[in-house]
PDB file of C-alpha atoms in Angstrom:
ATOM      1  CA  GLU A   1      -3.482  21.291  -7.262  1.00  0.00           C
ATOM      2  CA  ARG A   2      -6.065  23.768  -8.539  1.00  0.00           C
ATOM      3  CA  TYR A   3      -5.227  22.934 -12.161  1.00  0.00           C
ATOM      4  CA  SER A   4      -5.369  19.185 -11.414  1.00  0.00           C
ATOM      5  CA  MET A   5      -8.825  19.578  -9.881  1.00  0.00           C
ATOM      6  CA  TYR A   6      -9.931  21.523 -12.966  1.00  0.00           C
ATOM      7  CA  LEU A   7      -8.829  18.627 -15.177  1.00  0.00           C
ATOM      8  CA  TYR A   8     -10.434  15.997 -12.936  1.00  0.00           C
ATOM      9  CA  ARG A   9     -13.811  17.750 -13.102  1.00  0.00           C
ATOM     10  CA  LYS A  10     -13.716  17.558 -16.914  1.00  0.00           C
ATOM     11  CA  CYS A  11     -13.280  13.762 -16.894  1.00  0.00           C
ATOM     12  CA  ARG A  12     -16.163  11.295 -17.095  1.00  0.00           C
ATOM     13  CA  VAL A  13     -14.588   9.189 -14.344  1.00  0.00           C
ATOM     14  CA  VAL A  14     -11.656   9.725 -11.998  1.00  0.00           C
ATOM     15  CA  MET A  15     -10.169   6.577 -10.442  1.00  0.00           C
ATOM     16  CA  ALA A  16      -8.689   6.987  -6.955  1.00  0.00           C
ATOM     17  CA  PRO A  17      -6.308   4.342  -5.519  1.00  0.00           C
ATOM     18  CA  SER A  18      -7.963   4.358  -2.087  1.00  0.00           C
ATOM     19  CA  LYS A  19     -11.111   5.493  -0.286  1.00  0.00           C
ATOM     20  CA  VAL A  20      -9.138   8.175   1.534  1.00  0.00           C
ATOM     21  CA  VAL A  21      -8.117   9.742  -1.790  1.00  0.00           C
ATOM     22  CA  GLU A  22     -11.689   9.504  -3.095  1.00  0.00           C
ATOM     23  CA  GLU A  23     -12.997  11.340  -0.025  1.00  0.00           C
ATOM     24  CA  TYR A  24     -10.288  13.998  -0.397  1.00  0.00           C
ATOM     25  CA  LEU A  25     -11.220  14.607  -4.048  1.00  0.00           C
ATOM     26  CA  ARG A  26     -14.925  14.822  -3.220  1.00  0.00           C
ATOM     27  CA  LYS A  27     -14.173  17.478  -0.618  1.00  0.00           C
ATOM     28  CA  LYS A  28     -12.417  19.394  -3.413  1.00  0.00           C
ATOM     29  CA  GLY A  29     -15.559  19.242  -5.545  1.00  0.00           C
ATOM     30  CA  VAL A  30     -14.628  16.298  -7.777  1.00  0.00           C
ATOM     31  CA  ASN A  31     -17.809  14.192  -7.731  1.00  0.00           C
ATOM     32  CA  ASN A  32     -17.127  11.874 -10.688  1.00  0.00           C
ATOM     33  CA  VAL A  33     -14.664   9.774  -8.667  1.00  0.00           C
ATOM     34  CA  ILE A  34     -14.628   6.121  -7.623  1.00  0.00           C
ATOM     35  CA  THR A  35     -12.097   3.973  -5.781  1.00  0.00           C
ATOM     36  CA  LEU A  36     -10.092   1.535  -7.879  1.00  0.00           C
ATOM     37  CA  PRO A  37      -7.307   0.058  -5.723  1.00  0.00           C
ATOM     38  CA  LEU A  38      -3.945  -0.746  -7.224  1.00  0.00           C
ATOM     39  CA  PHE A  39      -3.049  -4.409  -7.564  1.00  0.00           C
ATOM     40  CA  VAL A  40      -0.371  -6.930  -6.661  1.00  0.00           C
ATOM     41  CA  ASP A  41       1.062  -9.621  -8.902  1.00  0.00           C
ATOM     42  CA  THR A  42       0.090 -12.572  -6.713  1.00  0.00           C
ATOM     43  CA  ASP A  43       2.116 -14.956  -8.881  1.00  0.00           C
ATOM     44  CA  LYS A  44       5.257 -12.915  -8.270  1.00  0.00           C
ATOM     45  CA  TYR A  45       4.716 -12.354  -4.544  1.00  0.00           C
ATOM     46  CA  ARG A  46       3.855 -15.727  -3.076  1.00  0.00           C
ATOM     47  CA  ARG A  47       3.702 -17.222   0.371  1.00  0.00           C
ATOM     48  CA  SER A  48       6.809 -19.133   1.436  1.00  0.00           C
ATOM     49  CA  GLN A  49       6.410 -22.907   1.625  1.00  0.00           C
ATOM     50  CA  TYR A  50       8.305 -23.080   4.923  1.00  0.00           C
ATOM     51  CA  ILE A  51       8.761 -21.013   8.049  1.00  0.00           C
ATOM     52  CA  PRO A  52      12.357 -19.704   8.177  1.00  0.00           C
ATOM     53  CA  ASP A  53      14.459 -20.191  11.292  1.00  0.00           C
ATOM     54  CA  GLU A  54      15.480 -16.526  11.443  1.00  0.00           C
ATOM     55  CA  LYS A  55      12.911 -14.043  12.726  1.00  0.00           C
ATOM     56  CA  TYR A  56      13.166 -10.568  11.309  1.00  0.00           C
ATOM     57  CA  ILE A  57      11.033  -7.471  10.913  1.00  0.00           C
ATOM     58  CA  LEU A  58      11.283  -5.863   7.488  1.00  0.00           C
ATOM     59  CA  TYR A  59      10.997  -2.309   6.220  1.00  0.00           C
ATOM     60  CA  LEU A  60      11.299  -1.978   2.451  1.00  0.00           C
ATOM     61  CA  GLY A  61      10.740   1.364   0.766  1.00  0.00           C
ATOM     62  CA  ARG A  62      12.146   4.821   0.253  1.00  0.00           C
ATOM     63  CA  ILE A  63      14.522   5.923   3.009  1.00  0.00           C
ATOM     64  CA  THR A  64      12.875   9.266   3.728  1.00  0.00           C
ATOM     65  CA  VAL A  65      11.416  11.075   6.713  1.00  0.00           C
ATOM     66  CA  ASP A  66       7.829  10.963   5.435  1.00  0.00           C
ATOM     67  CA  LYS A  67       8.019   7.189   4.968  1.00  0.00           C
ATOM     68  CA  GLY A  68       8.672   6.870   8.692  1.00  0.00           C
ATOM     69  CA  VAL A  69      12.110   5.257   8.593  1.00  0.00           C
ATOM     70  CA  TYR A  70      13.138   6.897  11.893  1.00  0.00           C
ATOM     71  CA  ARG A  71      10.107   5.349  13.578  1.00  0.00           C
ATOM     72  CA  VAL A  72      11.418   1.982  12.410  1.00  0.00           C
ATOM     73  CA  LEU A  73      14.713   2.758  14.164  1.00  0.00           C
ATOM     74  CA  ASP A  74      12.863   3.781  17.336  1.00  0.00           C
ATOM     75  CA  LEU A  75      11.026   0.464  17.332  1.00  0.00           C
ATOM     76  CA  ALA A  76      14.230  -1.470  16.622  1.00  0.00           C
ATOM     77  CA  GLU A  77      15.983   0.246  19.525  1.00  0.00           C
ATOM     78  CA  ALA A  78      13.108  -0.580  21.863  1.00  0.00           C
ATOM     79  CA  MET A  79      13.257  -4.237  20.784  1.00  0.00           C
ATOM     80  CA  MET A  80      17.024  -4.708  21.035  1.00  0.00           C
ATOM     81  CA  GLY A  81      16.581  -7.276  23.799  1.00  0.00           C
ATOM     82  CA  ASP A  82      13.803  -9.226  22.074  1.00  0.00           C
ATOM     83  CA  GLY A  83      16.042 -11.418  19.951  1.00  0.00           C
ATOM     84  CA  VAL A  84      14.499 -10.256  16.673  1.00  0.00           C
ATOM     85  CA  LYS A  85      16.399  -8.632  13.833  1.00  0.00           C
ATOM     86  CA  PHE A  86      15.333  -5.628  11.759  1.00  0.00           C
ATOM     87  CA  LYS A  87      16.182  -5.401   8.068  1.00  0.00           C
ATOM     88  CA  ILE A  88      15.861  -2.044   6.306  1.00  0.00           C
ATOM     89  CA  ALA A  89      15.979  -2.105   2.508  1.00  0.00           C
ATOM     90  CA  GLY A  90      15.786   0.760   0.052  1.00  0.00           C
ATOM     91  CA  ILE A  91      17.529   3.961  -0.901  1.00  0.00           C
ATOM     92  CA  GLY A  92      16.841   7.634  -0.278  1.00  0.00           C
ATOM     93  CA  PRO A  93      18.239  10.865   1.136  1.00  0.00           C
ATOM     94  CA  GLU A  94      18.230   9.607   4.754  1.00  0.00           C
ATOM     95  CA  LEU A  95      20.216   6.409   4.059  1.00  0.00           C
ATOM     96  CA  ASP A  96      23.646   7.661   5.181  1.00  0.00           C
ATOM     97  CA  ARG A  97      22.181   9.264   8.293  1.00  0.00           C
ATOM     98  CA  ILE A  98      20.391   6.134   9.474  1.00  0.00           C
ATOM     99  CA  LYS A  99      23.602   4.163   8.922  1.00  0.00           C
ATOM    100  CA  ARG A 100      25.403   6.600  11.236  1.00  0.00           C
ATOM    101  CA  ILE A 101      22.640   6.334  13.863  1.00  0.00           C
ATOM    102  CA  VAL A 102      22.710   2.531  13.805  1.00  0.00           C
ATOM    103  CA  HIS A 103      26.491   2.581  14.221  1.00  0.00           C
ATOM    104  CA  ALA A 104      26.496   5.250  16.943  1.00  0.00           C
ATOM    105  CA  HIS A 105      23.787   3.488  18.979  1.00  0.00           C
ATOM    106  CA  GLN A 106      25.431   0.091  18.455  1.00  0.00           C
ATOM    107  CA  MET A 107      22.181  -1.366  17.183  1.00  0.00           C
ATOM    108  CA  LYS A 108      23.383  -4.887  16.472  1.00  0.00           C
ATOM    109  CA  ASN A 109      19.822  -5.985  15.665  1.00  0.00           C
ATOM    110  CA  VAL A 110      19.549  -3.702  12.611  1.00  0.00           C
ATOM    111  CA  GLU A 111      20.859  -4.550   9.143  1.00  0.00           C
ATOM    112  CA  ILE A 112      20.866  -1.794   6.510  1.00  0.00           C
ATOM    113  CA  LEU A 113      20.649  -3.410   3.082  1.00  0.00           C
ATOM    114  CA  GLY A 114      20.369  -0.388   0.791  1.00  0.00           C
ATOM    115  CA  TYR A 115      19.200  -1.072  -2.751  1.00  0.00           C
ATOM    116  CA  VAL A 116      17.827  -4.561  -3.459  1.00  0.00           C
ATOM    117  CA  ASP A 117      16.831  -5.990  -6.837  1.00  0.00           C
ATOM    118  CA  ASP A 118      13.504  -7.709  -7.552  1.00  0.00           C
ATOM    119  CA  GLU A 119      14.764 -11.199  -6.737  1.00  0.00           C
ATOM    120  CA  LYS A 120      16.165 -10.106  -3.377  1.00  0.00           C
ATOM    121  CA  LYS A 121      13.014  -8.108  -2.676  1.00  0.00           C
ATOM    122  CA  ARG A 122      10.821 -11.186  -3.163  1.00  0.00           C
ATOM    123  CA  GLU A 123      13.135 -13.235  -0.957  1.00  0.00           C
ATOM    124  CA  LEU A 124      12.998 -10.645   1.828  1.00  0.00           C
ATOM    125  CA  MET A 125       9.206 -10.432   1.607  1.00  0.00           C
ATOM    126  CA  GLU A 126       8.684 -14.197   1.650  1.00  0.00           C
ATOM    127  CA  ASN A 127      10.885 -14.829   4.681  1.00  0.00           C
ATOM    128  CA  ALA A 128       9.980 -11.842   6.861  1.00  0.00           C
ATOM    129  CA  SER A 129       8.140 -12.438  10.120  1.00  0.00           C
ATOM    130  CA  LEU A 130       6.553  -8.989  10.068  1.00  0.00           C
ATOM    131  CA  PHE A 131       6.490  -6.021   7.681  1.00  0.00           C
ATOM    132  CA  VAL A 132       6.426  -2.518   9.171  1.00  0.00           C
ATOM    133  CA  TYR A 133       5.383   0.579   7.257  1.00  0.00           C
ATOM    134  CA  PRO A 134       5.031   3.738   9.375  1.00  0.00           C
ATOM    135  CA  SER A 135       4.552   6.048   6.372  1.00  0.00           C
ATOM    136  CA  SER A 136       2.213   9.022   6.599  1.00  0.00           C
ATOM    137  CA  ALA A 137       2.536  10.063   2.951  1.00  0.00           C
ATOM    138  CA  ASP A 138       0.904   7.373   0.814  1.00  0.00           C
ATOM    139  CA  THR A 139      -2.176   7.179  -1.363  1.00  0.00           C
ATOM    140  CA  PHE A 140      -2.085   3.361  -1.432  1.00  0.00           C
ATOM    141  CA  GLY A 141       1.162   1.766  -0.188  1.00  0.00           C
ATOM    142  CA  ILE A 142       1.861  -1.009  -2.699  1.00  0.00           C
ATOM    143  CA  SER A 143       4.706  -2.606  -0.704  1.00  0.00           C
ATOM    144  CA  VAL A 144       2.289  -3.336   2.156  1.00  0.00           C
ATOM    145  CA  PHE A 145       0.153  -5.437  -0.169  1.00  0.00           C
ATOM    146  CA  GLU A 146       3.194  -7.126  -1.685  1.00  0.00           C
ATOM    147  CA  ALA A 147       4.079  -8.238   1.841  1.00  0.00           C
ATOM    148  CA  LEU A 148       0.525  -9.452   2.477  1.00  0.00           C
ATOM    149  CA  SER A 149       0.571 -11.332  -0.826  1.00  0.00           C
ATOM    150  CA  SER A 150       3.763 -13.010   0.432  1.00  0.00           C
ATOM    151  CA  GLY A 151       1.851 -14.181   3.507  1.00  0.00           C
ATOM    152  CA  VAL A 152       3.463 -11.670   5.864  1.00  0.00           C
ATOM    153  CA  PRO A 153       1.439  -9.740   8.490  1.00  0.00           C
ATOM    154  CA  VAL A 154       1.932  -5.978   8.470  1.00  0.00           C
ATOM    155  CA  MET A 155       2.000  -3.053  10.874  1.00  0.00           C
ATOM    156  CA  VAL A 156       0.999   0.279   9.331  1.00  0.00           C
ATOM    157  CA  SER A 157       0.382   3.747  10.719  1.00  0.00           C
ATOM    158  CA  ASN A 158      -3.086   4.743  11.897  1.00  0.00           C
ATOM    159  CA  ASP A 159      -3.416   7.112   8.942  1.00  0.00           C
ATOM    160  CA  PHE A 160      -2.602   4.458   6.344  1.00  0.00           C
ATOM    161  CA  PRO A 161      -4.962   5.207   3.409  1.00  0.00           C
ATOM    162  CA  VAL A 162      -6.436   1.708   3.029  1.00  0.00           C
ATOM    163  CA  LYS A 163      -8.591   0.476   5.898  1.00  0.00           C
ATOM    164  CA  GLU A 164      -9.210  -3.256   6.261  1.00  0.00           C
ATOM    165  CA  ASP A 165     -10.734  -5.240   9.089  1.00  0.00           C
ATOM    166  CA  SER A 166      -8.218  -8.079   8.986  1.00  0.00           C
ATOM    167  CA  GLU A 167      -6.031  -9.872  11.519  1.00  0.00           C
ATOM    168  CA  ALA A 168      -3.179  -9.571   9.019  1.00  0.00           C
ATOM    169  CA  ILE A 169      -3.101  -5.744   9.279  1.00  0.00           C
ATOM    170  CA  SER A 170      -2.427  -3.844  12.499  1.00  0.00           C
ATOM    171  CA  TYR A 171      -2.950  -0.065  12.574  1.00  0.00           C
ATOM    172  CA  VAL A 172      -0.434   1.463  14.954  1.00  0.00           C
ATOM    173  CA  ASP A 173       0.535   4.794  16.496  1.00  0.00           C
ATOM    174  CA  PHE A 174       4.273   4.562  15.864  1.00  0.00           C
ATOM    175  CA  ASN A 175       4.861   7.655  17.980  1.00  0.00           C
ATOM    176  CA  ASP A 176       3.897   5.490  20.965  1.00  0.00           C
ATOM    177  CA  VAL A 177       6.929   3.204  20.807  1.00  0.00           C
ATOM    178  CA  ARG A 178       5.890   1.059  23.774  1.00  0.00           C
ATOM    179  CA  SER A 179       2.498   0.342  22.241  1.00  0.00           C
ATOM    180  CA  ALA A 180       4.087  -0.433  18.856  1.00  0.00           C
ATOM    181  CA  GLN A 181       6.540  -2.763  20.592  1.00  0.00           C
ATOM    182  CA  GLU A 182       3.745  -4.673  22.317  1.00  0.00           C
ATOM    183  CA  ILE A 183       1.812  -5.053  19.065  1.00  0.00           C
ATOM    184  CA  ALA A 184       4.933  -6.318  17.284  1.00  0.00           C
ATOM    185  CA  ARG A 185       5.544  -8.833  20.066  1.00  0.00           C
ATOM    186  CA  ARG A 186       1.941 -10.039  19.877  1.00  0.00           C
ATOM    187  CA  ILE A 187       2.155 -10.562  16.126  1.00  0.00           C
ATOM    188  CA  LEU A 188       5.498 -12.381  16.353  1.00  0.00           C
ATOM    189  CA  SER A 189       4.108 -14.767  18.965  1.00  0.00           C
ATOM    190  CA  ALA A 190       0.837 -15.440  17.083  1.00  0.00           C
ATOM    191  CA  ASP A 191       0.087 -18.398  14.831  1.00  0.00           C
ATOM    192  CA  ARG A 192       2.218 -17.573  11.786  1.00  0.00           C
ATOM    193  CA  GLY A 193       0.378 -19.986   9.498  1.00  0.00           C
ATOM    194  CA  LYS A 194      -3.019 -18.503  10.342  1.00  0.00           C
ATOM    195  CA  LEU A 195      -1.829 -14.937   9.755  1.00  0.00           C
ATOM    196  CA  ALA A 196      -0.169 -15.927   6.483  1.00  0.00           C
ATOM    197  CA  THR A 197      -3.387 -17.519   5.246  1.00  0.00           C
ATOM    198  CA  GLU A 198      -5.426 -14.442   6.182  1.00  0.00           C
ATOM    199  CA  ALA A 199      -2.904 -12.081   4.547  1.00  0.00           C
ATOM    200  CA  ARG A 200      -2.875 -14.017   1.302  1.00  0.00           C
ATOM    201  CA  ARG A 201      -6.671 -14.394   1.255  1.00  0.00           C
ATOM    202  CA  LEU A 202      -7.163 -10.638   1.618  1.00  0.00           C
ATOM    203  CA  VAL A 203      -4.951  -9.824  -1.377  1.00  0.00           C
ATOM    204  CA  GLU A 204      -6.369 -12.558  -3.592  1.00  0.00           C
ATOM    205  CA  ASN A 205      -9.936 -11.447  -2.877  1.00  0.00           C
ATOM    206  CA  LYS A 206      -9.504  -7.683  -3.169  1.00  0.00           C
ATOM    207  CA  TYR A 207      -6.104  -6.632  -4.570  1.00  0.00           C
ATOM    208  CA  SER A 208      -5.167  -9.162  -7.242  1.00  0.00           C
ATOM    209  CA  LEU A 209      -4.502  -8.303 -10.889  1.00  0.00           C
ATOM    210  CA  GLU A 210      -7.604 -10.254 -11.911  1.00  0.00           C
ATOM    211  CA  ARG A 211      -9.820  -8.303  -9.524  1.00  0.00           C
ATOM    212  CA  HIS A 212      -8.328  -5.006 -10.725  1.00  0.00           C
ATOM    213  CA  ILE A 213      -8.888  -5.835 -14.411  1.00  0.00           C
ATOM    214  CA  SER A 214     -12.480  -6.922 -13.761  1.00  0.00           C
ATOM    215  CA  SER A 215     -13.225  -3.627 -11.990  1.00  0.00           C
ATOM    216  CA  LEU A 216     -11.462  -1.627 -14.699  1.00  0.00           C
ATOM    217  CA  LEU A 217     -13.500  -3.280 -17.451  1.00  0.00           C
ATOM    218  CA  GLU A 218     -16.695  -2.458 -15.575  1.00  0.00           C
ATOM    219  CA  ILE A 219     -15.656   1.192 -15.447  1.00  0.00           C
ATOM    220  CA  TYR A 220     -14.815   1.244 -19.171  1.00  0.00           C
ATOM    221  CA  SER A 221     -18.167  -0.411 -19.943  1.00  0.00           C
ATOM    222  CA  TYR A 222     -19.982   2.211 -17.874  1.00  0.00           C
ATOM    223  CA  VAL A 223     -18.186   5.095 -19.621  1.00  0.00           C
ATOM    224  CA  GLU A 224     -18.840   3.596 -23.065  1.00  0.00           C
ATOM    225  CA  THR A 225     -22.529   2.983 -22.306  1.00  0.00           C
ATOM    226  CA  GLU A 226     -22.907   6.531 -21.015  1.00  0.00           C
ATOM    227  CA  ARG A 227     -21.207   7.885 -24.145  1.00  0.00           C
ATOM    228  CA  ARG A 228     -23.542   5.951 -26.428  1.00  0.00           C
ATOM    229  CA  GLU A 229     -26.623   7.031 -24.516  1.00  0.00           C
ATOM    230  CA  ARG A 230     -25.483  10.633 -24.572  1.00  0.00           C
ATOM    231  CA  GLY A 231     -24.762  10.362 -28.299  1.00  0.00           C
ATOM    232  CA  SER A 232     -28.223   8.894 -28.968  1.00  0.00           C
ATOM    233  CA  THR A 233     -29.871  11.689 -26.992  1.00  0.00           C
ATOM    234  CA  GLU A 234     -27.894  14.361 -28.828  1.00  0.00           C
ATOM    235  CA  ASN A 235     -28.744  12.800 -32.220  1.00  0.00           C
ATOM    236  CA  ALA A 236     -32.406  12.655 -31.289  1.00  0.00           C
ATOM    237  CA  ARG A 237     -32.386  16.315 -30.352  1.00  0.00           C
ATOM    238  CA  SER A 238     -30.620  17.199 -33.596  1.00  0.00           C
ATOM    239  CA  ASN A 239     -33.063  15.207 -35.733  1.00  0.00           C
ATOM    240  CA  SER A 240     -36.005  16.703 -33.877  1.00  0.00           C
ATOM    241  CA  TYR A 241     -34.670  20.174 -34.688  1.00  0.00           C
ATOM    242  CA  ILE A 242     -34.142  19.316 -38.369  1.00  0.00           C
ATOM    243  CA  PHE A 243     -37.670  18.011 -38.942  1.00  0.00           C
ATOM    244  CA  ARG A 244     -39.445  20.913 -37.285  1.00  0.00           C
TER     245      ARG A 244
END
């Protein structure tokens, strides 16, 4: 970390994927930092044209402790009588263990999918009723915004690095399973079309490829302008010294 900070301080500009990361770097003495969020391919992740008959809550990501996969199981167990299915997709070191837990607890409402390719991933995103992401170890959380781009509301942990005031995002204390359950129920019973519209609008306005490129070009323009101005100043000083 110390070496990374040394390198960052030597750069003209450091681009952080979220405001939380920017604030962290500033606390470490890196002042030449700005937030440039990552982006979602909004043509690839699109809102479904119909509302599927099956209701399911989706987790898609690495199957690890820090991504919060066991909190997903806690929520699924609490909602076993709610008539909603949970689908868990992804691979990781905890995959075999969560399979054993689901089997041992006879959690009929949980389907473990393991690895899914891009086509299946898009299908899962489009048709999900709710996307849950209890991770506490992200600097951005791209899958959350892929879900939003697909018109799916999301539940994320309170310490999720990107903060948005949007009906499509609910910030949740997943350690409080009862509270998380009530929030999930509220989202599932809300107007799906309205939430889908809000989710898609948020990504198109702030996290699209076009928005990212526009911001990136502004940063490059700023760096280039600063370089030219610095070069002109240095040349002026040099010429002034020569003609003395």
